Amino acid sequence: MSWFNYAYEGTPPWDIGRPQGEIVRLTEAGEIKGVVLDVGCGTGENSLFLASKGHEVWGIDAAPLAIEKANEKARQRALKATFLVHDALDLASLGREFDTVIDSGLFHTFSDEEREIFVKSLGSVLRHGGTYHMLCFSDKEPAGGGPRRISQAEIRSTFRRGWRINYIKETSFEAGFGGHAPRAWRVSITRE
Ligand code: SAH
């Protein structure tokens, strides 16, 4: 079983028991449209927040334990969301399209090779004109533990063809990293 699944036997530092503030702000700004896919949804806080705002939401994660916890939260809160154990590198096999895809902390886990596969995978489920909202560790965060640091240039080169980058904004993750809020990019990218 993967390292991530093992992490969910406890409470990993990114699993903060509430939605990321950036996802709340995006929602309040009206940037989240229609049917939403949450890739690498973890235990589902962002998905469940969007479900509570009336969105149809699917959350997928490769870690079965995370999906188990997400389904349990949905039951307890009487919210409807579809949580599935699924590989973000093979989204086409979900067999449906979404208006919006959100990603809080998945993209920065991929190797260079996986990134290329992920972008194709994303393009197979996000409708033309639909938007991918991503939060990832930024290269302004000093080197050290945690995921890869990502530069703006890397984001631009990964989404160079068939995508339009609407903005890349500086922000930080809310996390339990000993009270430390890692520097992050909030990115909005539309599928052309
Ligand atoms: N979005 C969640 C979790 C972020 S941690 C949150 O904000 O709390 C990154 C998540 O991506 C982990 O839950 C991990 O299991 C998942 N993940 C990593 N590789 C994946 C893959 N190939 N397919 C689906 N999920 C993956």
Coordinates of C-alpha atoms and ligand atoms in Angstrom, one line a residue:
M1 CA 0.0 0.0 0.0
S2 CA 1.2 3.5 -0.8
W3 CA 2.9 5.9 1.5
F4 CA -0.1 8.2 1.3
N5 CA -2.5 5.5 2.5
Y6 CA -0.2 4.8 5.4
A7 CA -0.2 8.5 6.3
Y8 CA -4.0 8.4 6.6
E9 CA -3.8 5.9 9.4
G10 CA -3.1 9.1 11.4
T11 CA -3.9 12.7 10.6
P12 CA -1.3 14.0 8.1
P13 CA -0.3 17.7 8.3
W14 CA -2.3 18.7 5.2
D15 CA -5.5 17.1 6.6
I16 CA -6.8 20.1 8.5
G17 CA -10.4 19.1 9.1
R18 CA -11.8 22.1 7.2
P19 CA -11.6 23.3 3.6
Q20 CA -8.6 25.3 2.5
G21 CA -9.3 29.0 2.8
E22 CA -8.3 29.5 -0.9
I23 CA -11.1 27.0 -2.0
V24 CA -13.6 28.9 0.2
R25 CA -12.5 32.2 -1.4
L26 CA -12.7 30.8 -4.9
T27 CA -16.2 29.6 -4.2
E28 CA -17.3 33.0 -2.8
A29 CA -15.8 34.7 -5.8
G30 CA -18.0 32.5 -8.1
E31 CA -15.0 30.9 -9.8
I32 CA -16.2 27.3 -9.1
K33 CA -18.7 26.4 -11.7
G34 CA -21.1 23.4 -12.2
V35 CA -20.1 19.8 -11.6
V36 CA -16.8 19.6 -9.8
L37 CA -14.1 16.9 -9.7
D38 CA -11.7 17.1 -6.7
V39 CA -8.5 15.3 -7.7
G40 CA -6.5 13.8 -4.9
C41 CA -9.3 14.7 -2.6
G42 CA -7.9 13.2 0.6
T43 CA -10.5 12.9 3.3
G44 CA -12.8 15.2 1.4
E45 CA -13.0 18.6 3.2
N46 CA -12.9 20.7 0.0
S47 CA -15.3 18.4 -1.8
L48 CA -17.8 18.4 1.1
F49 CA -17.6 22.2 1.3
L50 CA -18.5 22.5 -2.3
A51 CA -21.3 19.9 -1.9
S52 CA -22.7 22.0 0.9
K53 CA -22.8 25.0 -1.5
G54 CA -24.9 23.0 -3.9
H55 CA -22.4 21.6 -6.4
E56 CA -22.5 18.1 -7.6
V57 CA -19.0 16.9 -6.6
W58 CA -16.9 13.8 -7.3
G59 CA -13.7 13.3 -5.2
I60 CA -11.1 10.8 -6.2
D61 CA -8.0 9.6 -4.4
A62 CA -5.6 6.7 -4.8
A63 CA -5.6 6.1 -1.0
P64 CA -8.4 3.8 0.0
L65 CA -8.2 5.0 3.7
A66 CA -8.7 8.6 2.6
I67 CA -11.8 7.7 0.6
E68 CA -13.2 5.6 3.5
K69 CA -12.8 8.7 5.8
A70 CA -14.4 11.0 3.1
N71 CA -17.4 8.7 2.8
E72 CA -17.8 8.5 6.5
K73 CA -17.7 12.4 6.8
A74 CA -20.3 12.7 4.1
R75 CA -22.6 10.3 6.0
Q76 CA -22.1 12.1 9.3
R77 CA -22.8 15.5 7.7
A78 CA -25.6 14.2 5.6
L79 CA -23.9 15.7 2.4
K80 CA -24.0 14.1 -1.0
A81 CA -20.7 13.6 -2.8
T82 CA -19.3 10.7 -4.9
F83 CA -16.0 9.6 -3.4
L84 CA -14.0 6.9 -5.4
V85 CA -10.6 5.2 -5.1
H86 CA -9.2 6.2 -8.5
D87 CA -5.9 7.1 -10.2
A88 CA -5.6 10.8 -11.2
L89 CA -3.4 9.6 -14.0
D90 CA -6.3 7.7 -15.6
L91 CA -9.3 10.1 -15.2
A92 CA -10.7 9.1 -18.6
S93 CA -12.0 5.8 -17.2
L94 CA -14.3 7.8 -14.9
G95 CA -16.4 8.1 -18.1
R96 CA -17.7 11.6 -17.6
E97 CA -17.0 15.3 -18.0
F98 CA -16.7 18.0 -15.4
D99 CA -17.1 21.8 -15.5
T100 CA -14.4 22.5 -12.9
V101 CA -11.5 20.5 -11.5
I102 CA -9.9 21.4 -8.2
D103 CA -6.6 20.2 -6.9
S104 CA -5.3 21.0 -3.4
G105 CA -1.9 19.5 -3.1
L106 CA -1.9 16.8 -5.8
F107 CA 0.1 18.3 -8.7
H108 CA 3.2 18.9 -6.6
T109 CA 3.4 15.1 -5.8
F110 CA 4.0 14.2 -9.4
S111 CA 7.4 13.4 -11.1
D112 CA 8.1 15.2 -14.4
E113 CA 6.9 12.1 -16.3
E114 CA 3.7 11.9 -14.3
R115 CA 3.0 15.6 -14.9
E116 CA 2.8 15.0 -18.6
I117 CA 0.4 12.0 -18.1
F118 CA -1.7 14.0 -15.6
V119 CA -2.2 16.9 -18.0
K120 CA -3.6 14.5 -20.7
S121 CA -5.7 12.7 -18.1
L122 CA -7.1 16.1 -16.9
G123 CA -7.9 17.1 -20.5
S124 CA -9.9 13.9 -20.9
V125 CA -12.5 14.9 -18.2
L126 CA -12.5 18.7 -18.1
R127 CA -14.9 20.1 -20.7
H128 CA -13.6 22.7 -23.2
G129 CA -13.9 26.1 -21.5
G130 CA -13.8 24.4 -18.1
T131 CA -11.3 25.5 -15.5
Y132 CA -8.7 23.7 -13.4
H133 CA -7.9 25.4 -10.0
M134 CA -4.7 24.2 -8.5
L135 CA -2.9 24.9 -5.2
C136 CA 0.7 23.7 -5.0
F137 CA 3.9 24.3 -3.1
S138 CA 5.9 27.2 -4.6
D139 CA 9.6 27.6 -5.1
K140 CA 9.4 30.5 -2.7
E141 CA 9.0 28.0 0.1
P142 CA 12.6 27.2 1.3
A143 CA 13.9 23.7 0.5
G144 CA 13.3 21.1 3.1
G145 CA 10.7 18.4 3.9
G146 CA 7.4 18.0 2.2
P147 CA 6.6 17.9 -1.5
R148 CA 8.4 19.3 -4.6
R149 CA 8.7 23.1 -4.9
I150 CA 7.2 24.3 -8.2
S151 CA 8.2 27.3 -10.2
Q152 CA 5.8 29.5 -12.3
A153 CA 7.9 28.5 -15.3
E154 CA 7.3 24.8 -14.7
I155 CA 3.6 25.4 -14.5
R156 CA 3.6 27.4 -17.7
S157 CA 5.6 24.8 -19.6
T158 CA 3.4 21.9 -18.3
F159 CA 0.3 23.6 -19.5
R160 CA 1.8 25.1 -22.7
R161 CA -0.5 23.5 -25.3
G162 CA -4.3 23.4 -25.3
W163 CA -4.6 25.4 -22.1
R164 CA -4.8 29.1 -21.1
I165 CA -3.3 30.2 -17.8
N166 CA -5.6 32.8 -16.4
Y167 CA -3.4 33.6 -13.4
I168 CA -0.8 32.4 -11.0
K169 CA -1.2 34.0 -7.6
E170 CA 1.0 33.9 -4.5
T171 CA -0.7 32.4 -1.4
S172 CA 0.1 29.8 1.3
F173 CA -1.4 26.5 2.4
E174 CA -3.2 26.3 5.6
A175 CA -1.7 23.3 7.3
G176 CA -0.8 21.7 10.5
F177 CA 2.9 21.8 9.7
G178 CA 3.7 22.9 13.2
G179 CA 1.8 26.1 12.6
H180 CA 3.9 26.8 9.5
A181 CA 1.9 27.9 6.4
P182 CA 3.9 26.7 3.3
R183 CA 4.2 29.2 0.4
A184 CA 2.0 28.2 -2.5
W185 CA 0.7 29.1 -5.9
R186 CA -2.9 29.3 -6.6
V187 CA -3.4 28.7 -10.3
S188 CA -6.4 29.0 -12.6
I189 CA -6.0 27.3 -16.0
T190 CA -8.8 26.9 -18.6
R191 CA -9.0 24.1 -21.1
E192 CA -9.2 25.7 -24.6
Ligands
SAH1 N1 -6.6 17.4 -1.4 C1 -6.4 16.8 -0.1 C2 -5.2 15.9 0.0 C3 -3.8 16.5 -0.4 S1 -2.5 15.4 -0.2 C4 -6.3 17.9 0.9 O1 -6.3 19.1 0.6 O2 -6.3 17.6 2.1 C5 -2.3 14.7 -1.9 C6 -3.3 13.6 -2.1 O3 -3.2 13.1 -3.4 C7 -3.2 12.4 -1.2 O4 -4.5 12.1 -0.6 C8 -2.8 11.2 -2.1 O5 -3.3 10.0 -1.7 C9 -3.4 11.7 -3.4 N2 -2.7 11.1 -4.6 C10 -1.3 11.0 -4.8 N3 -1.1 10.4 -6.0 C11 -2.4 10.2 -6.6 C12 -2.8 9.6 -7.8 N4 -2.0 9.2 -8.8 N5 -4.2 9.5 -8.0 C13 -5.0 9.9 -7.1 N6 -4.7 10.5 -5.9 C14 -3.4 10.6 -5.6

